[in-house]
Amino acid sequence: MNILTSKMGKLEHPIIQGGMGVGISLGELAGAVAREGCMGVISMVNIGYREDDFYRNPFEANKRAFKKELLKARDIAKGKGMVAVNIMAALSRFSDFVELAVKEKVDAVIVGAGLPLNLPSLVETKDVLIAPIVSSRKALDLIMRTWKKKYDRLPDFVVLEGKEAGGHLGFKEKDFDDDEKNLENLTIDLVDYLKGVKEKYDLQIPLFVGGSVFDNEDLKKYNALGATGLQIGSRFIATEECDASIGLKEMIIDNNSENLSVFISPVGMPGRGIENNFIRRVKGERVPSKSCVDCIKKCNPKVTPYCISDALISAAKGDKENGLFFCGANIDRINKMSTVKEVISDILGKTEDV
């Protein structure tokens, strides 16, 4: 499974830039990645945090900001590659965000942080590709069976995220010590499952794998296992084009794996990030929300241990003491600033010095 379907024919290279919110993967980063013939991804999670009315009317602020960032990405991409969006299934207005993305004719909608069992009902046009992010064969099978039975549709591509990824992780606490649930084994399992799908429906569904994959050796390794390509997030943070503040980029560059920890997010899922003063604080006390914007379905601001929106916005602004800095386990290898072009060239094996 090492070729792209005709629907993804705009991709010159099988690389997806992972969606990173809040304020990390916006128009500039997504556009720069697409310009290199890959898939740039805009995260729609509180994308409007810089708008003046964000706390008064968060959805309208997010809506307005998304249109600006999508326009920016398309202008930078110059018609090359693909510009997609990443939308968490856990968002309170998940359906509204998907419908907005479809209205603006993004190339693809990628959904993680939950099972998007109703996604095809929100994306009726086949011109917008749909893809789930999964962490197991079981999750993918449930999505596939539901989509096929209810909507007669299957994913246009699939993203597999292993337990070494940054951000929200689709694993239980016991899974992190289970060596059998490594990315290689998960990839082999999903490749086998998708072979069955191809035999049954005569449909080849591309598989992209993520979770601290990093360079050309990883690309060759997972291609050999049957995957189409890679999804890479954290490495793109330390690029000049990344929309994050310099303070956030410095946190990624200056820290290493010894500073990482896995903790439970208010989303209700484990997440991996840098253990700074904020993470140490919320492990021992509750940090109430400054101003709730009702961003997560299951979040109750009266009891939530901390506000993930506040924490991610602080990180986006470079507040090293009070921000939540998600990142993957491969942080040791991210030790200097680069450019999107250099990173992609390295992943493709075109340079030795990045």
Coordinates of C-alpha atoms in Angstrom, one line a residue:
M1 CA 0.0 0.0 0.0
N2 CA 2.6 2.5 -1.1
I3 CA 0.7 4.5 -3.7
L4 CA -1.9 7.3 -3.4
T5 CA -5.4 7.0 -4.7
S6 CA -6.6 9.3 -7.5
K7 CA -8.5 11.4 -4.9
M8 CA -5.2 12.3 -3.3
G9 CA -3.4 12.9 -6.6
K10 CA -2.5 16.4 -5.6
L11 CA 0.0 15.0 -3.1
E12 CA 3.5 14.8 -4.6
H13 CA 4.8 13.2 -1.4
P14 CA 3.1 10.9 1.2
I15 CA 3.5 13.3 4.2
I16 CA 0.8 14.8 6.4
Q17 CA 1.7 17.6 8.8
G18 CA -0.2 16.8 12.0
G19 CA -2.9 19.2 13.1
M20 CA -1.7 21.0 16.3
G21 CA -4.0 23.3 18.2
V22 CA -4.2 26.0 19.7
G23 CA -2.3 28.4 17.4
I24 CA 0.4 26.0 16.2
S25 CA -0.7 24.7 12.9
L26 CA -2.5 27.6 11.2
G27 CA -2.4 29.1 7.7
E28 CA 1.3 29.8 7.5
L29 CA 2.5 26.3 8.4
A30 CA -0.2 24.4 6.5
G31 CA 0.4 26.5 3.4
A32 CA 4.2 26.0 3.5
V33 CA 3.7 22.2 3.9
A34 CA 1.2 22.1 1.0
R35 CA 3.5 24.2 -1.2
E36 CA 6.1 21.4 -0.9
G37 CA 3.6 19.0 -2.3
C38 CA 2.4 17.5 1.0
M39 CA -0.7 17.8 3.1
G40 CA -0.8 20.9 5.3
V41 CA -3.3 20.8 8.1
I42 CA -5.0 23.6 10.0
S43 CA -6.2 22.8 13.5
M44 CA -9.6 24.3 14.1
V45 CA -9.3 24.0 17.9
N46 CA -9.9 27.5 19.3
I47 CA -8.4 28.9 16.1
G48 CA -9.9 32.4 16.9
Y49 CA -8.1 32.8 20.3
R50 CA -6.5 36.0 19.0
E51 CA -9.8 37.6 17.9
D52 CA -11.0 40.5 20.1
D53 CA -14.4 38.9 20.8
F54 CA -13.1 35.3 21.4
Y55 CA -14.4 35.1 25.0
R56 CA -17.7 36.9 24.2
N57 CA -18.5 34.9 21.1
P58 CA -16.0 32.1 20.6
F59 CA -17.7 30.3 17.7
E60 CA -18.0 33.4 15.6
A61 CA -14.4 34.3 16.5
N62 CA -13.2 30.8 15.5
K63 CA -15.2 30.9 12.3
R64 CA -13.8 34.3 11.3
A65 CA -10.2 33.2 12.1
F66 CA -10.6 29.9 10.2
K67 CA -11.5 31.7 7.0
K68 CA -8.5 34.0 7.4
E69 CA -6.1 31.1 8.0
L70 CA -7.5 29.0 5.2
L71 CA -7.2 31.9 2.8
K72 CA -3.6 32.4 4.0
A73 CA -2.7 28.8 3.5
R74 CA -4.1 28.7 0.0
D75 CA -2.3 31.8 -1.0
I76 CA 1.0 30.4 0.3
A77 CA 0.4 26.9 -1.3
K78 CA -0.1 28.3 -4.7
G79 CA -2.3 25.4 -5.7
K80 CA 0.2 22.8 -4.7
G81 CA -0.4 19.9 -2.3
M82 CA -3.5 19.7 -0.2
V83 CA -4.8 21.9 2.6
A84 CA -6.8 19.9 5.2
V85 CA -8.3 20.6 8.6
N86 CA -8.0 18.7 11.9
I87 CA -11.1 18.8 14.1
M88 CA -11.4 17.0 17.4
A89 CA -14.5 14.8 17.8
A90 CA -14.6 15.9 21.5
L91 CA -15.4 19.6 20.6
S92 CA -18.7 20.9 21.7
R93 CA -19.5 22.3 18.3
F94 CA -17.9 19.5 16.3
S95 CA -20.7 19.3 13.7
D96 CA -20.6 23.1 13.2
F97 CA -16.9 23.1 12.6
V98 CA -17.1 20.2 10.1
E99 CA -19.9 21.9 8.2
L100 CA -17.9 25.2 8.1
A101 CA -14.8 23.3 6.7
V102 CA -17.0 21.7 4.1
K103 CA -18.6 25.0 3.1
E104 CA -15.1 26.5 2.6
K105 CA -14.2 23.5 0.4
V106 CA -11.1 22.2 2.3
D107 CA -9.4 19.3 0.7
A108 CA -9.9 17.0 3.6
V109 CA -11.4 16.7 7.1
I110 CA -9.3 14.7 9.6
V111 CA -10.9 13.8 12.9
G112 CA -9.3 12.6 16.1
A113 CA -9.8 12.7 19.9
G114 CA -12.8 10.4 19.7
L115 CA -14.6 8.2 17.2
P116 CA -16.3 10.3 14.4
L117 CA -19.1 7.8 13.7
N118 CA -21.4 10.5 12.2
L119 CA -18.8 12.2 10.0
P120 CA -20.1 11.1 6.6
S121 CA -23.5 12.7 7.5
L122 CA -21.7 16.1 7.9
V123 CA -19.6 15.7 4.7
E124 CA -22.0 14.7 2.0
T125 CA -19.8 15.8 -0.9
K126 CA -17.2 13.4 -2.1
D127 CA -15.0 16.4 -3.1
V128 CA -14.0 16.8 0.5
L129 CA -12.0 13.8 1.7
I130 CA -12.7 12.4 5.2
A131 CA -10.3 10.5 7.4
P132 CA -10.4 9.2 11.0
I133 CA -7.4 9.2 13.4
V134 CA -7.3 5.8 15.1
S135 CA -5.1 3.9 17.5
S136 CA -6.2 0.4 16.9
R137 CA -7.8 -2.1 14.5
K138 CA -10.8 -2.3 16.7
A139 CA -11.5 1.4 16.5
L140 CA -11.0 1.5 12.7
D141 CA -13.3 -1.5 12.3
L142 CA -16.1 0.2 14.2
I143 CA -15.8 3.3 12.2
M144 CA -15.7 1.4 8.9
R145 CA -18.7 -0.8 9.7
T146 CA -20.7 2.2 10.9
W147 CA -19.9 4.4 8.0
K148 CA -20.6 1.7 5.4
K149 CA -23.9 0.6 7.0
K150 CA -25.4 4.0 7.7
Y151 CA -23.9 6.1 5.0
D152 CA -22.5 3.7 2.3
R153 CA -19.1 5.5 2.6
L154 CA -15.6 4.5 3.7
P155 CA -12.6 6.7 4.7
D156 CA -10.6 8.3 1.9
F157 CA -7.5 7.7 4.0
V158 CA -6.7 6.6 7.5
V159 CA -4.3 8.1 10.1
L160 CA -2.8 5.7 12.7
E161 CA -1.4 7.4 15.8
G162 CA 0.8 5.3 18.1
K163 CA 1.3 5.8 21.8
E164 CA 4.5 7.8 21.3
A165 CA 2.6 10.7 19.7
G166 CA 2.1 14.1 21.2
G167 CA -1.2 15.6 22.3
H168 CA -4.2 13.4 22.9
L169 CA -3.7 9.7 22.8
G170 CA -6.2 7.0 22.1
F171 CA -4.8 4.5 24.6
K172 CA -5.5 3.4 28.2
E173 CA -3.0 3.8 30.9
K174 CA -2.1 0.1 30.9
D175 CA -1.3 0.3 27.2
F176 CA 1.7 2.4 27.7
D177 CA 3.6 -0.5 29.2
D178 CA 2.4 -3.0 26.6
D179 CA 5.3 -3.6 24.3
E180 CA 3.0 -5.4 21.9
K181 CA 1.1 -2.2 21.2
N182 CA 4.0 -0.5 19.5
L183 CA 3.7 1.5 16.2
E184 CA 5.2 -1.3 14.1
N185 CA 2.7 -3.9 15.3
L186 CA -0.2 -1.5 15.0
T187 CA 0.8 -0.7 11.5
I188 CA 1.1 -4.4 10.5
D189 CA -2.4 -5.0 12.0
L190 CA -4.0 -2.1 10.2
V191 CA -2.3 -2.9 6.9
D192 CA -3.7 -6.4 7.2
Y193 CA -7.2 -5.1 7.9
L194 CA -7.1 -2.7 5.0
K195 CA -6.0 -5.5 2.7
G196 CA -9.3 -7.2 3.6
V197 CA -11.1 -4.0 2.8
K198 CA -9.5 -3.9 -0.6
E199 CA -10.4 -7.5 -1.3
K200 CA -14.0 -6.9 -0.2
Y201 CA -14.8 -3.6 -1.8
D202 CA -12.0 -3.2 -4.4
L203 CA -10.9 0.0 -2.7
Q204 CA -7.4 0.8 -1.6
I205 CA -7.4 3.1 1.4
P206 CA -4.1 4.9 2.1
L207 CA -2.7 4.6 5.6
F208 CA -0.5 7.2 7.2
V209 CA 1.2 6.5 10.5
G210 CA 2.3 8.9 13.2
G211 CA 3.7 8.8 16.7
S212 CA 7.3 10.0 16.8
V213 CA 8.1 9.1 13.3
F214 CA 10.8 11.5 12.2
D215 CA 12.8 11.0 9.0
N216 CA 13.5 9.1 5.8
E217 CA 14.5 6.0 7.7
D218 CA 11.0 6.0 9.2
L219 CA 9.4 6.6 5.9
K220 CA 11.2 3.7 4.4
K221 CA 10.5 1.5 7.4
Y222 CA 6.7 2.0 7.4
N223 CA 6.5 1.9 3.6
A224 CA 8.1 -1.6 3.9
L225 CA 5.4 -2.5 6.4
G226 CA 2.7 -1.5 3.9
A227 CA 1.8 2.0 5.0
T228 CA 1.4 4.8 2.5
G229 CA 3.3 7.5 4.3
L230 CA 3.8 9.4 7.6
Q231 CA 2.0 12.0 9.7
I232 CA 4.5 14.2 11.5
G233 CA 3.6 16.9 14.0
S234 CA 6.1 18.0 16.6
R235 CA 9.0 18.3 14.2
F236 CA 7.2 21.0 12.2
I237 CA 6.9 23.2 15.4
A238 CA 10.6 24.0 15.2
T239 CA 10.3 25.6 11.8
E240 CA 10.4 29.3 10.8
E241 CA 7.0 28.9 9.2
C242 CA 5.2 27.4 12.2
D243 CA 2.5 29.7 13.5
A244 CA 3.5 29.2 17.1
S245 CA 5.3 31.8 19.2
I246 CA 9.0 31.8 19.6
G247 CA 8.5 30.8 23.2
L248 CA 6.6 27.7 22.3
K249 CA 9.2 26.7 19.7
E250 CA 12.0 27.2 22.3
M251 CA 10.2 24.8 24.7
I252 CA 10.3 22.1 22.0
I253 CA 13.9 22.8 21.1
D254 CA 15.3 23.2 24.6
N255 CA 13.6 20.2 26.3
N256 CA 14.2 16.5 26.0
S257 CA 12.4 13.2 26.6
E258 CA 13.3 13.3 30.3
N259 CA 11.1 16.3 30.7
L260 CA 8.0 14.6 29.2
S261 CA 5.1 13.1 31.0
V262 CA 1.7 11.5 30.2
F263 CA -1.2 13.1 32.0
I264 CA -5.0 13.1 31.7
S265 CA -6.5 15.9 29.8
P266 CA -9.9 17.5 30.5
V267 CA -10.9 15.9 27.2
G268 CA -10.8 12.7 29.2
M269 CA -7.9 11.2 27.3
P270 CA -4.2 10.8 28.2
G271 CA -1.9 13.3 26.6
R272 CA 1.8 13.6 26.3
G273 CA 3.6 16.9 26.8
I274 CA 6.4 18.8 28.6
E275 CA 6.3 18.6 32.4
N276 CA 6.7 22.2 33.4
N277 CA 5.5 24.1 36.4
F278 CA 1.9 24.1 35.1
I279 CA 1.8 20.3 34.7
R280 CA 3.3 19.8 38.2
R281 CA 0.8 22.2 39.6
V282 CA -2.3 20.6 38.1
K283 CA -1.2 17.2 39.4
G284 CA -1.7 18.5 42.9
E285 CA -4.4 21.1 42.7
R286 CA -7.3 22.3 40.7
V287 CA -6.8 25.3 38.4
P288 CA -10.2 26.8 37.6
S289 CA -11.0 28.2 34.2
K290 CA -10.5 32.0 33.8
S291 CA -13.4 32.2 31.3
C292 CA -15.1 29.1 29.9
V293 CA -15.7 29.1 26.1
D294 CA -17.5 25.7 26.2
C295 CA -15.0 24.1 23.9
I296 CA -15.2 20.4 25.0
K297 CA -18.3 18.3 25.2
K298 CA -17.5 16.4 28.4
C299 CA -15.9 19.3 30.3
N300 CA -17.7 20.6 33.4
P301 CA -16.0 23.9 34.3
K302 CA -17.2 23.5 37.9
V303 CA -15.1 20.4 38.5
T304 CA -12.6 20.1 35.7
P305 CA -9.0 19.9 37.0
Y306 CA -7.9 22.7 34.7
C307 CA -9.0 24.5 31.6
I308 CA -7.3 23.0 28.5
S309 CA -8.2 26.1 26.5
D310 CA -6.5 28.5 29.0
A311 CA -3.5 26.2 29.1
L312 CA -3.1 25.8 25.4
I313 CA -3.6 29.5 24.7
S314 CA -0.9 30.3 27.3
A315 CA 1.4 27.9 25.5
A316 CA 0.6 29.4 22.1
K317 CA 1.6 32.8 23.5
G318 CA 4.9 31.4 24.8
D319 CA 4.1 31.4 28.5
K320 CA 6.6 28.7 29.6
E321 CA 5.4 28.5 33.2
N322 CA 1.6 28.4 32.7
G323 CA 1.2 26.8 29.3
L324 CA 0.4 23.2 28.3
F325 CA 3.0 22.1 25.7
F326 CA 2.0 19.0 23.9
C327 CA 4.7 17.1 21.9
G328 CA 5.8 13.7 20.8
A329 CA 8.3 11.3 22.4
N330 CA 11.0 12.1 19.8
I331 CA 11.6 15.5 21.2
D332 CA 15.3 14.7 21.8
R333 CA 15.9 14.9 18.0
I334 CA 14.4 18.3 17.7
N335 CA 17.2 20.6 18.8
K336 CA 17.3 23.5 16.4
M337 CA 15.2 25.7 14.1
S338 CA 14.7 24.7 10.5
T339 CA 12.4 25.4 7.6
V340 CA 9.5 23.4 6.3
K341 CA 11.4 22.8 3.1
E342 CA 14.4 21.4 4.9
V343 CA 12.3 19.2 7.1
I344 CA 10.4 17.7 4.2
S345 CA 13.6 17.2 2.2
D346 CA 15.1 15.3 5.1
I347 CA 12.0 13.1 5.4
L348 CA 12.3 12.3 1.7
G349 CA 16.0 11.6 2.0
K350 CA 17.1 14.5 -0.1
T351 CA 19.5 16.1 2.4
E352 CA 21.9 15.0 5.1
D353 CA 22.1 18.2 7.1
V354 CA 18.8 19.4 8.7

